[in-house]
Short mmCIF file of C-alpha atoms and ligand atoms in Angstrom, two decimals:
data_model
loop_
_atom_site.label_atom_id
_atom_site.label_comp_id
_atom_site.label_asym_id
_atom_site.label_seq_id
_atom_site.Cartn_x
_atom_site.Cartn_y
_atom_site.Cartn_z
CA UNK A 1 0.00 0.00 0.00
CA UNK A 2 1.20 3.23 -0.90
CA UNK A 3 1.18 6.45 1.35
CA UNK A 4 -1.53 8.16 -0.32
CA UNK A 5 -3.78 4.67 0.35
CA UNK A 6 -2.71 4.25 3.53
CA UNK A 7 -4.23 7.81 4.41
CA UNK A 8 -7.75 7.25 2.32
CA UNK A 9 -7.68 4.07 4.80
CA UNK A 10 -7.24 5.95 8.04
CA UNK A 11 -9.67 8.08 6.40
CA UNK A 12 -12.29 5.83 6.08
CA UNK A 13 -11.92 5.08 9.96
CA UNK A 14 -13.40 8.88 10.45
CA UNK A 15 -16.41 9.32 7.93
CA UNK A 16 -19.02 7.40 7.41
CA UNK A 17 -19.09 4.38 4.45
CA UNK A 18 -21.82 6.68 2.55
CA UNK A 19 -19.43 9.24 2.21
CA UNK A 20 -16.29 7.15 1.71
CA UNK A 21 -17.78 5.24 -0.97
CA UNK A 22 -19.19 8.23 -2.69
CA UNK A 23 -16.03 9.96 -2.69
CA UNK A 24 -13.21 9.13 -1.08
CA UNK A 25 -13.42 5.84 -3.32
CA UNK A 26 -12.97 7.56 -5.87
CA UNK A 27 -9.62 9.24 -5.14
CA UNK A 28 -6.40 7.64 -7.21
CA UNK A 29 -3.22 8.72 -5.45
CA UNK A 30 -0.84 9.45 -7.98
CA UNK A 31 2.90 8.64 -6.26
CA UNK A 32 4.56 10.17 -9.47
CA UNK A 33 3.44 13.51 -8.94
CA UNK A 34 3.53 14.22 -5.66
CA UNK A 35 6.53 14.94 -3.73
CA UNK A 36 7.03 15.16 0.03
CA UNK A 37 5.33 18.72 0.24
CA UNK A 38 2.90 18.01 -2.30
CA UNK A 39 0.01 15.21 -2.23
CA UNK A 40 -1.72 14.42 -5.57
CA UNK A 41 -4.95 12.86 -6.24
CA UNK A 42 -6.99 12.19 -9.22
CA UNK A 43 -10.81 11.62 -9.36
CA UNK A 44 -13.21 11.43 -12.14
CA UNK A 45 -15.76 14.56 -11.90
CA UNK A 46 -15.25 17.91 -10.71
CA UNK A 47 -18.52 17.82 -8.68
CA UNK A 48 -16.26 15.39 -6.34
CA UNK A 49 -13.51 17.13 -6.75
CA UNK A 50 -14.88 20.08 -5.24
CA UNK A 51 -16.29 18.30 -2.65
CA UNK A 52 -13.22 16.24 -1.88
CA UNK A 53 -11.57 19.78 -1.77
CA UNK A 54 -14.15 21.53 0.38
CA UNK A 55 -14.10 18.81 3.11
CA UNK A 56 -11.17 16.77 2.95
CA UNK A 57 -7.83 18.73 2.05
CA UNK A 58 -7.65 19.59 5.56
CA UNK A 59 -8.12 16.39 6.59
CA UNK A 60 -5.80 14.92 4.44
CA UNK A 61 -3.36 17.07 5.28
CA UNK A 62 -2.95 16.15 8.95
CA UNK A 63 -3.18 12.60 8.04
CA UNK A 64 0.06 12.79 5.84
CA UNK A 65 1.60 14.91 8.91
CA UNK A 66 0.20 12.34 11.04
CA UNK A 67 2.08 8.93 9.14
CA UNK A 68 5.22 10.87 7.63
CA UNK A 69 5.82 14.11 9.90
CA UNK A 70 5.21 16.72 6.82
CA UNK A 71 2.40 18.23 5.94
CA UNK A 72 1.33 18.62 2.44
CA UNK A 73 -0.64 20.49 -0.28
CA UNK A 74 -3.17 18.45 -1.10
CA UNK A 75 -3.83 18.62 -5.31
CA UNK A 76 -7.30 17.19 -6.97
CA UNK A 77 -6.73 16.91 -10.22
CA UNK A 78 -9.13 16.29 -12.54
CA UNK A 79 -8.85 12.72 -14.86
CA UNK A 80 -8.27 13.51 -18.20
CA UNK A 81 -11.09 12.26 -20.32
CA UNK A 82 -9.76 9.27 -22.20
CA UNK A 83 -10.97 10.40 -25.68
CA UNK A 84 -10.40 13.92 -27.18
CA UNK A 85 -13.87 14.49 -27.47
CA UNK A 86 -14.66 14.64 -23.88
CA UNK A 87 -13.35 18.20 -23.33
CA UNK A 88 -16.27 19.20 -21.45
CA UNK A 89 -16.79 21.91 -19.02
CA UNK A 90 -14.72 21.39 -15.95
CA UNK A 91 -13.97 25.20 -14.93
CA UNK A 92 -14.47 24.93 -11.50
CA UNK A 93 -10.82 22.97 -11.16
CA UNK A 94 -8.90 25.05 -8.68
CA UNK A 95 -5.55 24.20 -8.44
CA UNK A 96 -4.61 23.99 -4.65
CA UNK A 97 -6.45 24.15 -1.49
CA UNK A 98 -6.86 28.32 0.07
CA UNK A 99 -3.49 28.99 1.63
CA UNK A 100 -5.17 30.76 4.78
CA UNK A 101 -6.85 27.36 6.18
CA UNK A 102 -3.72 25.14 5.36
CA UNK A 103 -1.76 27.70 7.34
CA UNK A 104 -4.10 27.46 10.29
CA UNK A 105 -5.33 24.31 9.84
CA UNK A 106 -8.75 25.49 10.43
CA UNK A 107 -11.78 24.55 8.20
CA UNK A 108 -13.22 28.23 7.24
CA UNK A 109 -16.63 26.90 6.91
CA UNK A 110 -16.78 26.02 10.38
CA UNK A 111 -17.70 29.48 11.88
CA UNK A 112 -20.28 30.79 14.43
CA UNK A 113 -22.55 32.14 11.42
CA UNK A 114 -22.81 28.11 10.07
CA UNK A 115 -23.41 26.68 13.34
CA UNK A 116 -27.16 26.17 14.53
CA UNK A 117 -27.93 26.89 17.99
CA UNK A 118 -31.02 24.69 19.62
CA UNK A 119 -31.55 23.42 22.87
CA UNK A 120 -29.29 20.74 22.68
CA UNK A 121 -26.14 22.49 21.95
CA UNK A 122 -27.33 26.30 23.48
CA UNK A 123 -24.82 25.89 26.12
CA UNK A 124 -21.83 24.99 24.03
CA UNK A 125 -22.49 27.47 21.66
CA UNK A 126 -23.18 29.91 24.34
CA UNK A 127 -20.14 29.23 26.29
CA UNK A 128 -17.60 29.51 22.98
CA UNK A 129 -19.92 32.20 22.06
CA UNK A 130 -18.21 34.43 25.16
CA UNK A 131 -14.92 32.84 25.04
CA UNK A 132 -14.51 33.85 21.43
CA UNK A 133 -14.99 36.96 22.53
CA UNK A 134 -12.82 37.40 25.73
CA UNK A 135 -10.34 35.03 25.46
CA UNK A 136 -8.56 33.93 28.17
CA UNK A 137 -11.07 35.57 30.59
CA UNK A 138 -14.26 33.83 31.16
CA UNK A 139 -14.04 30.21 30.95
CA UNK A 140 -10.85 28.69 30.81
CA UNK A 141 -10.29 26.34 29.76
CA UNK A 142 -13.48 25.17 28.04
CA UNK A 143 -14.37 21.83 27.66
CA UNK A 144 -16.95 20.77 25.31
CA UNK A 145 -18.06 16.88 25.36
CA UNK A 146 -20.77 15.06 23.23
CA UNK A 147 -21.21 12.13 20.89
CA UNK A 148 -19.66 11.57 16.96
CA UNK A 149 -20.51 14.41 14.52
CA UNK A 150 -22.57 16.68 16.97
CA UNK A 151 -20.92 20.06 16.02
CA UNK A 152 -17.81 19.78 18.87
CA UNK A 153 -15.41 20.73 15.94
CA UNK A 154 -17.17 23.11 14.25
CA UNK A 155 -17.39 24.62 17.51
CA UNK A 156 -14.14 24.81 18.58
CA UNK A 157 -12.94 25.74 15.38
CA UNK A 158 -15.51 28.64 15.32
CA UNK A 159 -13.40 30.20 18.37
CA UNK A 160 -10.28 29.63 16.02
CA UNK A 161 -11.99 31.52 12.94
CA UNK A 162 -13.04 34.30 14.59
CA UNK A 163 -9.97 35.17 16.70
CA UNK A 164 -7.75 34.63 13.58
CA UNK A 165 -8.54 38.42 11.97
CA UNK A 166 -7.34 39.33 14.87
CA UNK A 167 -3.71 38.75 14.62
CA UNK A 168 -4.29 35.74 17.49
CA UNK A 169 -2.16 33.10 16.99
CA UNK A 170 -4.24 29.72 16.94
CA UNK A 171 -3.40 26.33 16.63
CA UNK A 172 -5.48 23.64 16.08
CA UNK A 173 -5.13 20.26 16.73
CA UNK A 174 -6.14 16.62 17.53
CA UNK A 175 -4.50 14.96 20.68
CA UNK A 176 -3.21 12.32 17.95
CA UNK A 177 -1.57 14.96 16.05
CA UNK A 178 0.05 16.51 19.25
CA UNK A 179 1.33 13.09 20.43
CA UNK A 180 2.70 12.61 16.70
CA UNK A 181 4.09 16.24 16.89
CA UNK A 182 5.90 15.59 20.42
CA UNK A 183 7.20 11.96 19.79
CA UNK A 184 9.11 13.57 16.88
CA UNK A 185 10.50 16.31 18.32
CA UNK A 186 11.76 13.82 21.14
CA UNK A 187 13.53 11.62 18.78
CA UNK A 188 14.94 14.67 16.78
CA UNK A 189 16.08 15.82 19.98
CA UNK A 190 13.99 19.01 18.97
CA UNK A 191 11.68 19.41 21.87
CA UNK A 192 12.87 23.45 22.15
CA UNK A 193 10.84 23.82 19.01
CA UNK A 194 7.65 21.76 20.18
CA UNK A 195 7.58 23.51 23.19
CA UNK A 196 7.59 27.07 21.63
CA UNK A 197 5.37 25.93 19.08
CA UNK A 198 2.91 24.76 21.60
CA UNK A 199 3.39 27.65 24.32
CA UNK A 200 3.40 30.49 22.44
CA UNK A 201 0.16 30.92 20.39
CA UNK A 202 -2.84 32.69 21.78
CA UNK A 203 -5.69 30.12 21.61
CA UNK A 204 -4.66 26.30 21.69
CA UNK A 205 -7.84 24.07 20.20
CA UNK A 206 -7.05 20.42 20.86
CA UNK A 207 -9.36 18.07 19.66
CA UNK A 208 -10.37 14.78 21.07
CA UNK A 209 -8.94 14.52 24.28
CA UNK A 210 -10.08 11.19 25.11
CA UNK A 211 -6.85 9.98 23.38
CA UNK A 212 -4.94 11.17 25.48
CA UNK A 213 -6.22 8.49 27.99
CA UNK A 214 -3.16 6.26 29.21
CA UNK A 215 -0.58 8.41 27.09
CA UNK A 216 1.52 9.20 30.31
CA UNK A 217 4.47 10.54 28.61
CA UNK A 218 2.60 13.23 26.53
CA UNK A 219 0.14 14.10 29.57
CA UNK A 220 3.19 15.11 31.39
CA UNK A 221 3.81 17.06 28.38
CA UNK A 222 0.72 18.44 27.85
CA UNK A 223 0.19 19.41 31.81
CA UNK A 224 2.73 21.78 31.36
CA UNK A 225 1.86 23.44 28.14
CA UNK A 226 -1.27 23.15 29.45
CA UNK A 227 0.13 25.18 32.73
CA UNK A 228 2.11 27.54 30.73
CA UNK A 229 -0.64 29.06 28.33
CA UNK A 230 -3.36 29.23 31.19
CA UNK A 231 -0.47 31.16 33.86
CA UNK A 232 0.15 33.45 30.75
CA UNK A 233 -4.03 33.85 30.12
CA UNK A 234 -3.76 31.72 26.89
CA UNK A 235 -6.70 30.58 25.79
CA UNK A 236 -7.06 26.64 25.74
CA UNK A 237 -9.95 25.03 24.37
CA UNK A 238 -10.58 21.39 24.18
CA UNK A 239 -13.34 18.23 23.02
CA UNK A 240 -13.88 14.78 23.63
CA UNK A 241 -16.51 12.09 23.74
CA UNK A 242 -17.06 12.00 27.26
CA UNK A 243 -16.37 14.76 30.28
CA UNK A 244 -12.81 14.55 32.20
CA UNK A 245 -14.03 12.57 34.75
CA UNK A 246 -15.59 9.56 32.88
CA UNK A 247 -12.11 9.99 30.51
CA UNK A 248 -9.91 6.90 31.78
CA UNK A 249 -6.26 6.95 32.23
CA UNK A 250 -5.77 10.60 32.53
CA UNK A 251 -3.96 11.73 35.75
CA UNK A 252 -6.20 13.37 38.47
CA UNK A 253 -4.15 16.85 37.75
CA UNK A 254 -4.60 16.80 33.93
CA UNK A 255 -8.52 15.69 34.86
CA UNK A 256 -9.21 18.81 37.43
CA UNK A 257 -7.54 21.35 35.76
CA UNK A 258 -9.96 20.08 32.75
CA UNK A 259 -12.21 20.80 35.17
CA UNK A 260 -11.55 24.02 36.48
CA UNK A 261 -12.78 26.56 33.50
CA UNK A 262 -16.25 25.12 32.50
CA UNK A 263 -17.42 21.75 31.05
CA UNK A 264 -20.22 21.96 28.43
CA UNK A 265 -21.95 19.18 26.27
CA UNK A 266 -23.84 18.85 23.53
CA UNK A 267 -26.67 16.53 22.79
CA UNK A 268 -28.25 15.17 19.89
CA UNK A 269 -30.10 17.69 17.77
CA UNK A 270 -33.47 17.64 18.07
CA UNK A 271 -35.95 17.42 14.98
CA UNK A 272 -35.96 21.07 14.38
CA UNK A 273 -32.40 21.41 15.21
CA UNK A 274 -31.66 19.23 12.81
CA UNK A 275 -34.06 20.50 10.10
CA UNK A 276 -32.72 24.11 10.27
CA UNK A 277 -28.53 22.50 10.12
CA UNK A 278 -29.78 21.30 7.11
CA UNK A 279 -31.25 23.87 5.59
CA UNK A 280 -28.17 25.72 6.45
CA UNK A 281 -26.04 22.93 5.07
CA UNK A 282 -28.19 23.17 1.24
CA UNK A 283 -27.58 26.95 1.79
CA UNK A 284 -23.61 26.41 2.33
CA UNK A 285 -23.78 24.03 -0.74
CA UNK A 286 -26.05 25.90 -2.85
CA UNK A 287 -28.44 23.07 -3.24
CA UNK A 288 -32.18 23.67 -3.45
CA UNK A 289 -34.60 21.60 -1.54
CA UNK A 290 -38.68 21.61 -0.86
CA UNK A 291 -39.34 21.30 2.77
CA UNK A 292 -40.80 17.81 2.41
CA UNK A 293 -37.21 16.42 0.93
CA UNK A 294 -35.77 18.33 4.40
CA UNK A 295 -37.93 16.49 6.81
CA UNK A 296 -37.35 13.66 5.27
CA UNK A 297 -34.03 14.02 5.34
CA UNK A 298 -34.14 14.80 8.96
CA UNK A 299 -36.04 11.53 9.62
CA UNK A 300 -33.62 9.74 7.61
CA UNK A 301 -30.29 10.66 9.29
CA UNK A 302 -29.34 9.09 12.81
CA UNK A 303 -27.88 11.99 15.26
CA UNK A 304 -24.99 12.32 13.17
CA UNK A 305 -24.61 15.35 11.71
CA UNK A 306 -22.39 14.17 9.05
CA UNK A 307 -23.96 12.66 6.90
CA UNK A 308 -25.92 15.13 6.13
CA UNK A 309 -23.40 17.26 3.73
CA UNK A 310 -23.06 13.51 1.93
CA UNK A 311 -26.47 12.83 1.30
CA UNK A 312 -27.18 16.49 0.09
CA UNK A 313 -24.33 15.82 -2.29
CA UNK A 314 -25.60 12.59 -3.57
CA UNK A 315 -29.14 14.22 -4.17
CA UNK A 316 -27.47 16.74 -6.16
CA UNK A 317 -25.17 14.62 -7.84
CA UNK A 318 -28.33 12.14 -8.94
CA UNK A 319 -30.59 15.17 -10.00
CA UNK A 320 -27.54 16.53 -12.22
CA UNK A 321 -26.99 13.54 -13.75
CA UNK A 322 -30.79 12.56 -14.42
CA UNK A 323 -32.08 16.20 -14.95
CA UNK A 324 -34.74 16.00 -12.47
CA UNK A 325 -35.86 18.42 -10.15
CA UNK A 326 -35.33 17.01 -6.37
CA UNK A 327 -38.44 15.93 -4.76
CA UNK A 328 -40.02 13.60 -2.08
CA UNK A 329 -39.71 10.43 -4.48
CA UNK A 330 -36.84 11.12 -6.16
CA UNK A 331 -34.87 11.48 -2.55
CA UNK A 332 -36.61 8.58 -1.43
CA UNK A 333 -35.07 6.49 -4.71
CA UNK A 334 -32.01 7.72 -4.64
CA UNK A 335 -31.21 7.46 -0.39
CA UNK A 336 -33.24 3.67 -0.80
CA UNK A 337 -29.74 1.71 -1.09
CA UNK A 338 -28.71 3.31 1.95
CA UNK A 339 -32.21 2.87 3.89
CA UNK A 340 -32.28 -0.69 2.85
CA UNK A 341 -28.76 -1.23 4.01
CA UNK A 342 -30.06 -0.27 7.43
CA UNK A 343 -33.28 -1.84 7.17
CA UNK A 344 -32.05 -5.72 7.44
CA UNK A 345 -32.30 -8.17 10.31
CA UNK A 346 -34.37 -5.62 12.87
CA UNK A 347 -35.68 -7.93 15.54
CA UNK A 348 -38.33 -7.49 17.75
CA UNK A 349 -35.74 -7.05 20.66
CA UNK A 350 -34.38 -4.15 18.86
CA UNK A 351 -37.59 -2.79 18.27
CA UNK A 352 -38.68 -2.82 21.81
CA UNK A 353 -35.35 -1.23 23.27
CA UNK A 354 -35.21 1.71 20.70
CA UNK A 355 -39.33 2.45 21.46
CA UNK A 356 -38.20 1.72 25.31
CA UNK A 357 -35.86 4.20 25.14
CA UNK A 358 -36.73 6.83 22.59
CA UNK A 359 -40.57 6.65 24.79
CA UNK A 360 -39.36 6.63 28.01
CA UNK A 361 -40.76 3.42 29.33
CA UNK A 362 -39.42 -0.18 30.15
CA UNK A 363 -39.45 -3.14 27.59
CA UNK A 364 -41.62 -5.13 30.64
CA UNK A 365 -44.11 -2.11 30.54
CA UNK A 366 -44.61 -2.41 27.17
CA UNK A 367 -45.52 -6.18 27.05
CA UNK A 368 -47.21 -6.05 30.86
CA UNK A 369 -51.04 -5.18 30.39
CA UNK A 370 -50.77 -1.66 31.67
CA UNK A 371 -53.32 0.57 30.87
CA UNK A 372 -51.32 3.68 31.30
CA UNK A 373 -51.72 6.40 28.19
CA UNK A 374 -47.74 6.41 27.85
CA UNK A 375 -47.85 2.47 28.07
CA UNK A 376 -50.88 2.21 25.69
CA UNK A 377 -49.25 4.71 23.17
CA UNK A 378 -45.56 3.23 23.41
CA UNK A 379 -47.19 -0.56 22.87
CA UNK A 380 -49.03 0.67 20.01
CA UNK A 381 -46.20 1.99 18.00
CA UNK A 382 -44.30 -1.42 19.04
CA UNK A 383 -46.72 -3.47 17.53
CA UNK A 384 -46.98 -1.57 14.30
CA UNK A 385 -43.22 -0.53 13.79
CA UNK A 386 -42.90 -4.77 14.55
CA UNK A 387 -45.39 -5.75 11.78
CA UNK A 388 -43.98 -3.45 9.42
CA UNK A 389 -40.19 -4.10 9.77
CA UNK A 390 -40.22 -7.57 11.15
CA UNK A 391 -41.42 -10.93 8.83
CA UNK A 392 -43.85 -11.62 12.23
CA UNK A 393 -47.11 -12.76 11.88
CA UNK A 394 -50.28 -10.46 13.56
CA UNK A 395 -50.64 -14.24 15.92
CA UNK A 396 -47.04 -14.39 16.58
CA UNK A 397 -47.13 -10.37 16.99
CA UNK A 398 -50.32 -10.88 19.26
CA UNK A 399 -48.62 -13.77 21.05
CA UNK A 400 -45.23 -11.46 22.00
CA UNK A 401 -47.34 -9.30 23.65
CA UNK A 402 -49.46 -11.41 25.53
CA UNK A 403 -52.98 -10.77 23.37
CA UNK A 404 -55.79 -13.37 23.34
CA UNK A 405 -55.66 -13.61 19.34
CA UNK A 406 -54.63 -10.73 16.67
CA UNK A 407 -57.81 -8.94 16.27
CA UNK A 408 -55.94 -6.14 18.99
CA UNK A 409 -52.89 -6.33 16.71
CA UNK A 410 -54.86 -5.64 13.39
CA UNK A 411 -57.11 -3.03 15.11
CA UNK A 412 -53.54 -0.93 16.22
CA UNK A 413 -52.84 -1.07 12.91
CA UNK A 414 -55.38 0.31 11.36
CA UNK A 415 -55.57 3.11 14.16
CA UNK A 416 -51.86 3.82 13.09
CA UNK A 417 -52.29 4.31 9.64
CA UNK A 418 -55.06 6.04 10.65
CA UNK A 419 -52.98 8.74 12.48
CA UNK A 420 -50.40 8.54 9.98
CA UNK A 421 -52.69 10.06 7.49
CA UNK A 422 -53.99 12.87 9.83
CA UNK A 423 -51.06 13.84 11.99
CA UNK A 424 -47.82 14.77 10.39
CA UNK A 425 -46.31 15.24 13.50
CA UNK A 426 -47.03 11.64 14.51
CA UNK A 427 -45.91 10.39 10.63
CA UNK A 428 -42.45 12.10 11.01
CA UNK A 429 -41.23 11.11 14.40
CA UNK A 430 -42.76 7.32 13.35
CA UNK A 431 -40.31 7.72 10.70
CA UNK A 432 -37.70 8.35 13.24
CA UNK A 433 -37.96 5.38 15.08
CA UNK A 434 -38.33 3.68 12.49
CA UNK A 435 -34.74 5.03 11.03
CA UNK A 436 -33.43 4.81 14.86
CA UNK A 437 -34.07 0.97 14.72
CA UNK A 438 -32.74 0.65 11.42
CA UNK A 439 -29.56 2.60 12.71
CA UNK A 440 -29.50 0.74 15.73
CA UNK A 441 -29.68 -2.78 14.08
CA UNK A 442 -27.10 -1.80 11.73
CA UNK A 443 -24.34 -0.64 14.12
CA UNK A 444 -25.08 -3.58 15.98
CA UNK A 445 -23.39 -6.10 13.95
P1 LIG B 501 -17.81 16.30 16.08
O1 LIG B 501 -16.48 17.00 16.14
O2 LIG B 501 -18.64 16.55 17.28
O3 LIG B 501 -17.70 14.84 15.77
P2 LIG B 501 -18.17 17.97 13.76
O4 LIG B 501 -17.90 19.29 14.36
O5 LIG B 501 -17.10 17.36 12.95
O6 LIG B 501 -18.64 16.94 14.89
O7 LIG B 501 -19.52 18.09 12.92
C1 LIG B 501 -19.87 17.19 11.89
C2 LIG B 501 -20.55 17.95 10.77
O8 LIG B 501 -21.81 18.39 11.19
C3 LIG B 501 -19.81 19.18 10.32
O9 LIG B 501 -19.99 19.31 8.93
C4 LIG B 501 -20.49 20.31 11.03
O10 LIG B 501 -20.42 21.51 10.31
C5 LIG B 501 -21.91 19.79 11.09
N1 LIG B 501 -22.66 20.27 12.26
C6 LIG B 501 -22.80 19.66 13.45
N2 LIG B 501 -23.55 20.38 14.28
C7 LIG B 501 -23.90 21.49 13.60
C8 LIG B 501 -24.71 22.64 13.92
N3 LIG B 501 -25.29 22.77 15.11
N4 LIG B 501 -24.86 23.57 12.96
C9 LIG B 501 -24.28 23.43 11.74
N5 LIG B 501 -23.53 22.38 11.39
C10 LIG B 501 -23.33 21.42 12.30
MG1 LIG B 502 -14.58 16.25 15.97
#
């Protein structure tokens, strides 16, 4: 395996398959032309090009620092159409990625202006809100936790982009890059450099501090950066999965001073949330989309915020090709494969947890004969998302949940398609659990 595979590999660790199989796939290192400052790639349309530029670059970038210590340009280059004939109209090749963000690191997309606020991230955004704007004063430093592809980048970032016009000095980076960065400079007998690197910039972003878990060496070294910037009223800024005390193998000093500025999460987006991020996500991308296509969208995608950018991209690609105007059916056709993907081997069992969970009640409520409205309403939606996504029988259904004979299973039904057709509200956040199980019995292999 070359170098340029090897990264496209680690890659595919970080995004989801959609969106490595879309693009990333599609990427042909080319060893000849690149050089140890210079990374080239070929792909085959300019729409993934652009989109390979727009989102990846960066990322490439670090991984190459990551496995060889340098960090490249990254080049997409077009592949030349095999026969003269196909010319065609590829102006939108740029040649490299924008200098700013490969000098910062920092994706300029990811600014407070593209970030949605909603309940579940209000106190994130809040909190880097104020720290963007007195750094080094209020909360420091700040530690933002949540789950994959909630926004804790973009966030963090956000602080980056808008201290940068202001002569700040800003480095950004993941724990794995800093670890990289400092195992280097140890061999090279270079550690001066790491350490002014490190301790002199205004605002340190380091992402993903998890991995830093049982790293002893670089925890040492990253206590005393760590001690250095905040004793000089440097701003540090950091993110990981889970808050410092639930991070394991990290030394009670590193996990209190985490502690000390303020600790803020971010949940999963609610519907809304998630219907305005993508709205502002077919804004960033210029794509056009009906409200219905939205929603569904929003039903469609797990938590995850990325996926979002991949499916808009594969809705545009589709209607480009096909010359056809997105709607309802056409998104539905086109984001099928992926739906069906998810939609094998859901069980009854993984039915009933998702419903116990997503309602609020207990699998044993469910099934017991509990007349209480939450019960009632949680049991119904059990036996119709079971009927509908499972090969079970109404008997075998009516059997599960302890019913004389199926005539209670077939009446649920039809009061559920009932609602379906009268209550959109009710239809969509069906559709949710019904895309939550799917999710759920797909990660689960
Ligand atoms: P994390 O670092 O938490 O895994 P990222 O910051 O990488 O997540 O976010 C994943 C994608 O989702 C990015 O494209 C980001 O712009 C987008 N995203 C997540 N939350 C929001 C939000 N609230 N508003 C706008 N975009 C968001
Ligand atoms: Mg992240």
């Amino acid at each position: 395996m070359n170098i340029g595979d090897t990264v496209l590999h680690m890659l595919k660790e970080e995004i989801s398959d959609i969106e490595y199989n879309r693009y990333i796939k599609q990427l042909n290192y080319l060893p000849k032309s690149s050089r140890s400052n210079l990374a080239v790639f070929e792909v085959p349309n300019p729409l993934i090009a652009s989109w390979v530029k727009n989102r990846y670059a960066e990322k490439i970038a670090h991984l190459f620092e990551v496995k060889t210590g340098n960090r490249p340009d990254v080049e997409i280059r077009l592949k030349k159409p095999k026969s003269a004939a196909g010319k065609s109209g590829m102006k939108k090749t740029e040649k490299s990625p924008s200098e700013p963000a490969l000098l910062t690191m920092l994706n300029p997309a990811y600014t407070f202006a593209n970030f949605v606020a909603g309940s579940s991230n209000q106190f994130a955004y809040a909190a880097a809100k104020s720290v963007s704007e007195k750094p080094g004063q209020v909360y420091n430093p700040l530690f933002i936790y949540g789950g994959v592809g909630l926004g804790k980048t973009h966030l963090m970032q956000a602080i980056g982009n808008a201290l940068l016009p202001q002569g700040k000095s800003v480095i950004y980076t993941s724990v794995e890059q800093f670890v990289n960065d400092f195992t280097r400079h140890l061999r090279n007998q270079t550690m001066d450099h790491f350490k002014e690197k490190y301790r002199q910039c205004d605002l340190l972003l380091i992402d993903d501090v998890q991995f830093l878990s049982n790293k002893i060496q670089t925890q040492e070294e990253f206590f005393h950066t760590f001690e250095t910037l905040r004793n000089d009223g440097k701003q540090i800024v950091m993110t990981a999965d889970k808050p410092p005390k639930r991070i394991a193998g990290l030394e009670a000093r590193l996990q209190s001073r985490f502690e000390w500025g303020l600790v803020a999460d971010i949940q999963p987006p609610e519907l809304e949330t998630k219907i305005a991020i993508i709205k502002k996500k077919c804004e960033l991308n210029r794509v056009i989309l009906g409200n219905d296509v939205i929603n569904y969208i929003a039903t469609v995608i797990e938590s995850n915020t990325r996926e979002i950018e991949g499916i808009l991209s594969k809705l545009h690609a589709y209607s480009q090709l096909m010359h056809q105007e997105i709607t309802i059916d056409f998104a539905k056709n086109v984001l099928r494969e992926q739906l069906q993907e998810k939609s094998d081997n859901i069980t009854i069992d993984s039915i009933m947890k998702t419903i116990a969970r997503e309602l609020n009640v207990k699998p044993s409520e469910i099934r017991s004969k509990s007349r209480s409205r939450n019960i009632v309403a949680a049991r119904r939606v059990a036996i119709y998302l079971t009927r509908e996504l499972t090969p079970m029988s109404m008997p075998q259904i009516a059997q599960y949940f302890g019913m004389k004979d199926h005539s209670t299973v077939s009446h649920t039904m039809k009061k559920i398609h009932r609602l379906l057709e009268e209550d959109e509200a009710f239809k969509i956040r069906i559709e949710e659990l019904h895309n939550k199980i799917s999710a759920r019995t797909h990660t689960e292999q």
